[in-house]
Tab-separated table of C-alpha atoms and ligand atoms in Angstrom:
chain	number	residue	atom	x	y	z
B	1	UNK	CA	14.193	13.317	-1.849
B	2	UNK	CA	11.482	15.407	-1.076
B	3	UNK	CA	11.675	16.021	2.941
B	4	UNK	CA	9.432	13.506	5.089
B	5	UNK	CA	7.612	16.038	6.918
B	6	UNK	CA	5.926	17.522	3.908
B	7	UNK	CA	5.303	13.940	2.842
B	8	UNK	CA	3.614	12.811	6.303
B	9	UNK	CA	1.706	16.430	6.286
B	10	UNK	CA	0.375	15.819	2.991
B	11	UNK	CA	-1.138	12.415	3.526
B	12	UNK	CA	-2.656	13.727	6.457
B	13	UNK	CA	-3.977	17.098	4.852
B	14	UNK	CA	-5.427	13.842	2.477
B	15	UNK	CA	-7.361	12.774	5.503
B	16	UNK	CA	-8.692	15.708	6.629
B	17	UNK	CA	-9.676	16.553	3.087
B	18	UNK	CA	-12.519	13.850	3.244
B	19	UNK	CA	-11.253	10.433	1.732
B	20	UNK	CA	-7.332	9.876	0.759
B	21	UNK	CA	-6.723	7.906	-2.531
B	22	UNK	CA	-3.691	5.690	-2.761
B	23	UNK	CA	-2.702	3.601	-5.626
B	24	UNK	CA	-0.649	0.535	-6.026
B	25	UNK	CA	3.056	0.617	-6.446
B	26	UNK	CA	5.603	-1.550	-6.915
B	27	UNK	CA	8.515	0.296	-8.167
B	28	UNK	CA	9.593	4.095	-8.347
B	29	UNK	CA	7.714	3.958	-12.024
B	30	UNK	CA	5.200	2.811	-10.658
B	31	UNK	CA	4.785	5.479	-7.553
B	32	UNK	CA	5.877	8.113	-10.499
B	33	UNK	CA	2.822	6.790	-12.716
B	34	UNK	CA	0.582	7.774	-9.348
B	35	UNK	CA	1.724	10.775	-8.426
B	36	UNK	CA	1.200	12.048	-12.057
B	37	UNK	CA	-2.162	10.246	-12.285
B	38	UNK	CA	-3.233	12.610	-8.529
B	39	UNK	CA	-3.300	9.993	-5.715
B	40	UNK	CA	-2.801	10.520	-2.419
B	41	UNK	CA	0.151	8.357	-1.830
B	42	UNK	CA	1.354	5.040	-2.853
B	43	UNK	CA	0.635	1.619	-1.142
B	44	UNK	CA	3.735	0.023	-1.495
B	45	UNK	CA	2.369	-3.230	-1.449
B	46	UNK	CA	3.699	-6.421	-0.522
B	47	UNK	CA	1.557	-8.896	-2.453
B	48	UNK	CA	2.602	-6.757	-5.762
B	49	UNK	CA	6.961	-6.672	-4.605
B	50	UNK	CA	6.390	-10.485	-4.471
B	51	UNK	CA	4.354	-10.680	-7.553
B	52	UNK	CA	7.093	-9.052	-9.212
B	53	UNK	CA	9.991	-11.062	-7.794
B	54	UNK	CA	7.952	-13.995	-9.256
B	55	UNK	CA	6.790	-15.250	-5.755
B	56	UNK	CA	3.791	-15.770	-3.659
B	57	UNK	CA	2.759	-12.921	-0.986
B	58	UNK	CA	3.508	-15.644	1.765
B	59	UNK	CA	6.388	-13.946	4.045
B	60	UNK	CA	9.005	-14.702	1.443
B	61	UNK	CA	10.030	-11.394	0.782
B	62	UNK	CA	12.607	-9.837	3.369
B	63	UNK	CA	12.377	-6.882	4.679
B	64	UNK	CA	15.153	-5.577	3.539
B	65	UNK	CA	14.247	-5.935	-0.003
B	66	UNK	CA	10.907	-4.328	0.739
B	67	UNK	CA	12.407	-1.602	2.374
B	68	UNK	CA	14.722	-1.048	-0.415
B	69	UNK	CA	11.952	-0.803	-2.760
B	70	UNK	CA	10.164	1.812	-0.269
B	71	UNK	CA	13.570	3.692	-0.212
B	72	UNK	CA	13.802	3.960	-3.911
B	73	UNK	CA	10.130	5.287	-4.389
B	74	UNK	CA	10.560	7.491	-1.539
B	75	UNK	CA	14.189	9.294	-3.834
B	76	UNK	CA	11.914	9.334	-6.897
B	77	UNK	CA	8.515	10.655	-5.788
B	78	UNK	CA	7.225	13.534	-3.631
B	79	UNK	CA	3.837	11.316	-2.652
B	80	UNK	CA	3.446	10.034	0.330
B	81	UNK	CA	4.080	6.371	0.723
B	82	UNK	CA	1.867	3.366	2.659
B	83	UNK	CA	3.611	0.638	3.511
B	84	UNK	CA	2.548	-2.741	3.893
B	85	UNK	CA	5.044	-4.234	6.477
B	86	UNK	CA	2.617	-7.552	6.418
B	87	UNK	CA	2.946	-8.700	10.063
B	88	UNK	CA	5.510	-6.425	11.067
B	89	UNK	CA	8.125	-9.205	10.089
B	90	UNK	CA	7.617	-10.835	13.881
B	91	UNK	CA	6.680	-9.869	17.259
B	92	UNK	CA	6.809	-6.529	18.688
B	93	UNK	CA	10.763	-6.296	19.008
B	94	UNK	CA	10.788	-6.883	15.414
B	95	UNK	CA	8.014	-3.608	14.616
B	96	UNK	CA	10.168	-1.309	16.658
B	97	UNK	CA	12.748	-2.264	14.443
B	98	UNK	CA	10.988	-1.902	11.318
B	99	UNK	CA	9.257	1.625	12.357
B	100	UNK	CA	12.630	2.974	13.085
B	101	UNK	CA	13.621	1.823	9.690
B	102	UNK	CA	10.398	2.619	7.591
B	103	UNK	CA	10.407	6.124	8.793
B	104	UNK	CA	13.784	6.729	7.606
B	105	UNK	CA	13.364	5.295	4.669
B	106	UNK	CA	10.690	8.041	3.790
B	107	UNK	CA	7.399	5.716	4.223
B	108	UNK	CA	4.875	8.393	6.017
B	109	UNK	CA	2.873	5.332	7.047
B	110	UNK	CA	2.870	1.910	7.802
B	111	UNK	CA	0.251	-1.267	8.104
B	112	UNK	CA	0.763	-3.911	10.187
B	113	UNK	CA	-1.747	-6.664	9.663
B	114	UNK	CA	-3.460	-9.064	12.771
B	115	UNK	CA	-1.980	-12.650	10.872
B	116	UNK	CA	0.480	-14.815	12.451
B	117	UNK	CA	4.186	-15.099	10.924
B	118	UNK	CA	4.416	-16.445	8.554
B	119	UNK	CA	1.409	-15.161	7.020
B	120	UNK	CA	-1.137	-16.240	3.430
B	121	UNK	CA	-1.736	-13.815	1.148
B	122	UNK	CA	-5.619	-12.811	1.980
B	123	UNK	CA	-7.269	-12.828	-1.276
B	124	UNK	CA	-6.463	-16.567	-2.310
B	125	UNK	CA	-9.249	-19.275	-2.185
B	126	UNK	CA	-8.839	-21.233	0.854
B	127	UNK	CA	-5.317	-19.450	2.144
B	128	UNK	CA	-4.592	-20.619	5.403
B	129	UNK	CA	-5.694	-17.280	7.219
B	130	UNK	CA	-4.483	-17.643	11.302
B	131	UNK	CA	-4.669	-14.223	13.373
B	132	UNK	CA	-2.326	-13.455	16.611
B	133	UNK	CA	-4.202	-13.042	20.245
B	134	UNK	CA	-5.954	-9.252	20.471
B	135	UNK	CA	-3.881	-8.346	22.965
B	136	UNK	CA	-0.692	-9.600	20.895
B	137	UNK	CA	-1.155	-7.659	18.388
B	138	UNK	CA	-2.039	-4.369	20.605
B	139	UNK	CA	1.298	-4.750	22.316
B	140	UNK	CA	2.380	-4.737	18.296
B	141	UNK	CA	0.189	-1.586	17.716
B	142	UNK	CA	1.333	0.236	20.752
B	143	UNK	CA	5.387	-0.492	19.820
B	144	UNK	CA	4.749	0.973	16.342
B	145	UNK	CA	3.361	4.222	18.022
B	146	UNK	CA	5.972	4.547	20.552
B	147	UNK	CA	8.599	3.989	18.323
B	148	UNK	CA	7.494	6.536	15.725
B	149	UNK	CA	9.905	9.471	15.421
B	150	UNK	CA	7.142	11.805	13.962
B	151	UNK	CA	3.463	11.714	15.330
B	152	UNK	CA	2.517	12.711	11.633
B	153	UNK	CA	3.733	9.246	10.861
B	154	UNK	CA	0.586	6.744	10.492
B	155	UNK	CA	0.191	3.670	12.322
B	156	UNK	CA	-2.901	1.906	10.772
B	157	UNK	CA	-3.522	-1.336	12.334
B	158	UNK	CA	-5.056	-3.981	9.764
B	159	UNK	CA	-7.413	-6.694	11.080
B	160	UNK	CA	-8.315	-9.641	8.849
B	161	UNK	CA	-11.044	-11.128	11.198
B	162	UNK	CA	-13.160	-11.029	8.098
B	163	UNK	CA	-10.636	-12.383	5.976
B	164	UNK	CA	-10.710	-15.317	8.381
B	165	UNK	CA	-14.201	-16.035	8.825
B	166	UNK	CA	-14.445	-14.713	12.013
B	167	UNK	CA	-17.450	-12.334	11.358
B	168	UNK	CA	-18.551	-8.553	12.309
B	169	UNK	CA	-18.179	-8.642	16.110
B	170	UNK	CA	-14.507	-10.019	16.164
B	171	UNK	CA	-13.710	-7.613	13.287
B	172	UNK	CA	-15.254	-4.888	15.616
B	173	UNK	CA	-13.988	-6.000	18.550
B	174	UNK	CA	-10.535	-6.253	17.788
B	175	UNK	CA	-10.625	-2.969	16.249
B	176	UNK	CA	-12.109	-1.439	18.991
B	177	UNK	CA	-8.616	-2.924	21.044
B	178	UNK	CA	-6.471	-1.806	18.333
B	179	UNK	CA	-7.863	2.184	18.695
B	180	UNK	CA	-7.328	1.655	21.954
B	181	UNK	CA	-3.270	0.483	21.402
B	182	UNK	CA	-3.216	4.077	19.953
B	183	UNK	CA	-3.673	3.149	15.882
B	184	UNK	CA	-4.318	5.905	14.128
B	185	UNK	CA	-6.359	4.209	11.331
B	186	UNK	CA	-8.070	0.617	11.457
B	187	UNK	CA	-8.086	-1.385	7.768
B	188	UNK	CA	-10.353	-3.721	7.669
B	189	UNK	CA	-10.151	-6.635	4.457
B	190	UNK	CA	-12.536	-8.721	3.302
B	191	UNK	CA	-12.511	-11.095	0.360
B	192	UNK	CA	-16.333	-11.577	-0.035
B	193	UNK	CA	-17.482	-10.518	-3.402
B	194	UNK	CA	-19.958	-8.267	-2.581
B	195	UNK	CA	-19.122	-4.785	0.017
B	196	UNK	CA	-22.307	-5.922	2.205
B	197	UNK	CA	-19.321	-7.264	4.788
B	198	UNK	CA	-17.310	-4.092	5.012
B	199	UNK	CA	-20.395	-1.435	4.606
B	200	UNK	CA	-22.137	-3.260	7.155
B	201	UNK	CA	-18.722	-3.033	9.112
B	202	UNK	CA	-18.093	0.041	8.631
B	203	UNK	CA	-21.722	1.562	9.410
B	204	UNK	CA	-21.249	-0.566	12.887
B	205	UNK	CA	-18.180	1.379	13.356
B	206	UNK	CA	-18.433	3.468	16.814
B	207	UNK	CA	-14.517	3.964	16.917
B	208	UNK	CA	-12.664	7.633	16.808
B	209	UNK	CA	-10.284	6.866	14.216
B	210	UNK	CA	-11.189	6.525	9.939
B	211	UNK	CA	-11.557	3.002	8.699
B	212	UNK	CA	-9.176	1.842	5.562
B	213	UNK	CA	-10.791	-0.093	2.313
B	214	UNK	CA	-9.263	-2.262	0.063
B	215	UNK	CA	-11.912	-2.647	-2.701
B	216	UNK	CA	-9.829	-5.302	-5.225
B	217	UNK	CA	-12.590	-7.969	-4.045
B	218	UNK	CA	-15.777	-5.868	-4.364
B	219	UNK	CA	-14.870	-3.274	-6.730
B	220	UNK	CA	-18.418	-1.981	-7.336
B	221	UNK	CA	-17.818	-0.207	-3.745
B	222	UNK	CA	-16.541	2.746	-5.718
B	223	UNK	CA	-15.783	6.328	-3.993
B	224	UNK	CA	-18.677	8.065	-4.412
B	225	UNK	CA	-20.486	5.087	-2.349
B	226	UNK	CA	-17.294	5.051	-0.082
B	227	UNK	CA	-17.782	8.449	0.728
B	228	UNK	CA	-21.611	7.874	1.411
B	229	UNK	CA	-20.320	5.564	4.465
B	230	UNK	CA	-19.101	8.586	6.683
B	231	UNK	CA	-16.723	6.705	8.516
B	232	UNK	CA	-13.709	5.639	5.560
B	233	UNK	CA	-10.957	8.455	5.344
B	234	UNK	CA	-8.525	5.994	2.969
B	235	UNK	CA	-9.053	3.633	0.271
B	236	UNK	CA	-6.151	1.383	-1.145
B	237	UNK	CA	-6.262	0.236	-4.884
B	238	UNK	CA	-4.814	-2.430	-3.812
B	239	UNK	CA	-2.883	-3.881	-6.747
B	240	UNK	CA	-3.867	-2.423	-10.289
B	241	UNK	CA	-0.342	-1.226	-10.922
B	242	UNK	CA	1.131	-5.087	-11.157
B	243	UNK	CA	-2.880	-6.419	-12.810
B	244	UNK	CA	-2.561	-3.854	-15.169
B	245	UNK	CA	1.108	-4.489	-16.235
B	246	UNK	CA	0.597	-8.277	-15.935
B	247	UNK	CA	-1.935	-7.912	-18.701
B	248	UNK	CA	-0.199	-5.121	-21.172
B	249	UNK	CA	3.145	-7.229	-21.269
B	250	UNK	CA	0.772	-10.612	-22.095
B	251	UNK	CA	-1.224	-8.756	-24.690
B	252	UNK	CA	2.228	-7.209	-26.044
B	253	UNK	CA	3.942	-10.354	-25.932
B	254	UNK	CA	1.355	-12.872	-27.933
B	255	UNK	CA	0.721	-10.355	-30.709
B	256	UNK	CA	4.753	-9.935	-31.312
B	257	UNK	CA	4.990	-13.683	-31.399
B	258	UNK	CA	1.741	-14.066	-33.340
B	259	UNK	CA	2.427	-11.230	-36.147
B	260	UNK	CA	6.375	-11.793	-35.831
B	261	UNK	CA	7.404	-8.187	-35.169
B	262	UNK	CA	7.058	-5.382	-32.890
B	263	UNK	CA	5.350	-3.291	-36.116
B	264	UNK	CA	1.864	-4.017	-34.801
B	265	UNK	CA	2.239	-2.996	-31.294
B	266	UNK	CA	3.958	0.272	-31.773
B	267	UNK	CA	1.519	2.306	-31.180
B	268	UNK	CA	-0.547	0.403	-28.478
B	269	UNK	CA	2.651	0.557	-25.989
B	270	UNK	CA	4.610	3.640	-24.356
B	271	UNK	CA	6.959	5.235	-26.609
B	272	UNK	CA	10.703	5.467	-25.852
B	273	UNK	CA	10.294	8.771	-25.659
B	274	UNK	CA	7.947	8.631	-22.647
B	275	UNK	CA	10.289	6.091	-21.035
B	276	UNK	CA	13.433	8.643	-21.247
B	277	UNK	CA	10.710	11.280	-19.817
B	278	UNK	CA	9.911	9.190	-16.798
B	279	UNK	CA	13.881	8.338	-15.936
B	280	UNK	CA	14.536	11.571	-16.172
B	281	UNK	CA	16.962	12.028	-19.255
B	282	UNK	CA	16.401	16.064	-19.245
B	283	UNK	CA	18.104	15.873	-16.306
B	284	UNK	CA	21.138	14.358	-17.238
B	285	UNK	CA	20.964	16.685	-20.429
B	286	UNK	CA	21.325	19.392	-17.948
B	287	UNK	CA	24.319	17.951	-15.999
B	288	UNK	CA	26.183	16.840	-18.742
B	289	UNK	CA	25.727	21.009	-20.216
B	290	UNK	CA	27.202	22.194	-16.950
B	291	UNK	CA	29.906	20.294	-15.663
B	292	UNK	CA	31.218	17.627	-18.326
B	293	UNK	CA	34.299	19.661	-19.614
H	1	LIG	C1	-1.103	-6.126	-0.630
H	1	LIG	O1	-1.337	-5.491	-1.676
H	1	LIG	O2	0.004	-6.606	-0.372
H	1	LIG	C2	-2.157	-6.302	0.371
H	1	LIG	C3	-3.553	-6.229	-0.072
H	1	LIG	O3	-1.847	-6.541	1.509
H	1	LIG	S1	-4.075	-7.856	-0.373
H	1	LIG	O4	-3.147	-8.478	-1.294
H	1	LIG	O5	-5.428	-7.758	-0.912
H	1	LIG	O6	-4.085	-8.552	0.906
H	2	LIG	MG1	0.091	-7.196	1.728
């Protein structure tokens, strides 16, 4: 496991380098897949863990099994990993206990969103979207910074006032109180189709601290116009790994069943080859050389 303060200093060397890029992940294939493709990190995502367990992003998934999956990624991959603790799994007892447990687990950041437990999933049509009190979630905020063991660990507080309807002053007030809880990083979503909500957002920004994107709503909002903005240092693909899996296996799947073998779709799909590559099979070549006797 590559050591956590080389993983925290590289996100942040991400940062300072002008705009950090961090992909979807759902599994250690997944994070493997972005570190070889040059993100960042990897957003270990919470709607995409509950996509794959075949469930809704609604506060079904335990902690524990999201923290196992951040555990895994962090054994298999040097980059740096986001995670998306949702609410923070309760009030602010519950966030000291999940910083203390993130960090060790290898995460270098995590983002705690404004919603009430238990929360909606923010992109769905008419999801019941209710936030905490300001001052709630600072008190949420500051017990993720005072908990951190590492000040090179991220604390990037997520408000969904525009995911709730609230509009641009809420948005900006609340992050304005969430810098002020000490976040080092302020995400704000939106789900409106076009980025007039967060560019306008983001050019009314008069915080210290970088703003966070998730373009998987507007995705015309692409870097080099992210970059134009001045005031984004991170932008999450939010969740291409799962979209983009979701749609190989269907495509794979109906021609097999249409043409009645796997002849067609042998050369469309990863070979077995590249699978063995990605688990690592040189490595138990080497293993088995020195010490099976
Ligand atoms: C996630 O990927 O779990 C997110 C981003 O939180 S979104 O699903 O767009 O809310
Ligand atoms: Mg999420």
């Amino acid at each position: 496991m590559a050591g956590r303060q080389a993983r925290n200093d590289r996100l942040r060397a991400a940062l300072e380098g002008g705009l950090a890029r961090i992909m979807a992940a759902h599994s250690p294939l997944s994070a493997t897949l972005a570190e070889e493709a040059g993100f960042d990190g990897a957003w270990a995502s919470g709607f995409k863990l509950s996509a794959l367990l075949g469930l809704p992003d609604v506060s079904l998934v335990s902690m524990a099994q999201h923290l196992e999956m951040v555990r895994a990624m962090a054994w298999r991959t040097r980059l740096p990993i986001v995670a998306d603790i949702d609410t923070g799994f309760g009030n602010a007892v519950n966030v000291v206990h999940a910083v203390r447990l993130y960090e060790e687990a290898g995460a270098s950041a995590v983002v705690i969103e404004d919603k009430s437990f238990p929360k909606v999933t923010s992109l769905v049509a008419g999801g019941r979207q209710d936030l905490v009190r300001a001052e709630e979630f600072q008190g949420k905020v500051a017990a993720a910074v005072a908990t951190r063991g590492d000040p090179g660990f991220l604390v990037v507080a997520r408000t969904e006032a525009l995911i709730a309807g609230l509009g641009q002053d809420e948005a900006l007030r609340r992050a304005r109180a969430y810098e002020e809880a000490g976040a080092d990083l302020v995400l704000v979503h939106s789900k409106s189709r076009t980025p007039d909500e967060v560019e306008a957002f983001a050019r009314a920004w008069d915080g210290r601290c970088g703003i966070v994107l998730v373009p998987t709503a507007y995705p015309q909002l692409d870097e080099r116009r992210i970059r134009a903005l001045g005031t984004v240092r991170m932008v999450i693909y939010g969740n291409h790994a799962i979209r983009a899996a979701v749609a190989a296996m269907k495509a794979t799947f109906a021609r097999i069943a249409a043409e009645g073998g796997i002849a067609g779709v042998e050369r469309e799909i990863a070979t077995v080859e590249e699978v063995f590559r990605l688990q690592r099979m040189d490595e138990v070549r080497e293993i088995e050389a020195r010490f099976l006797r």
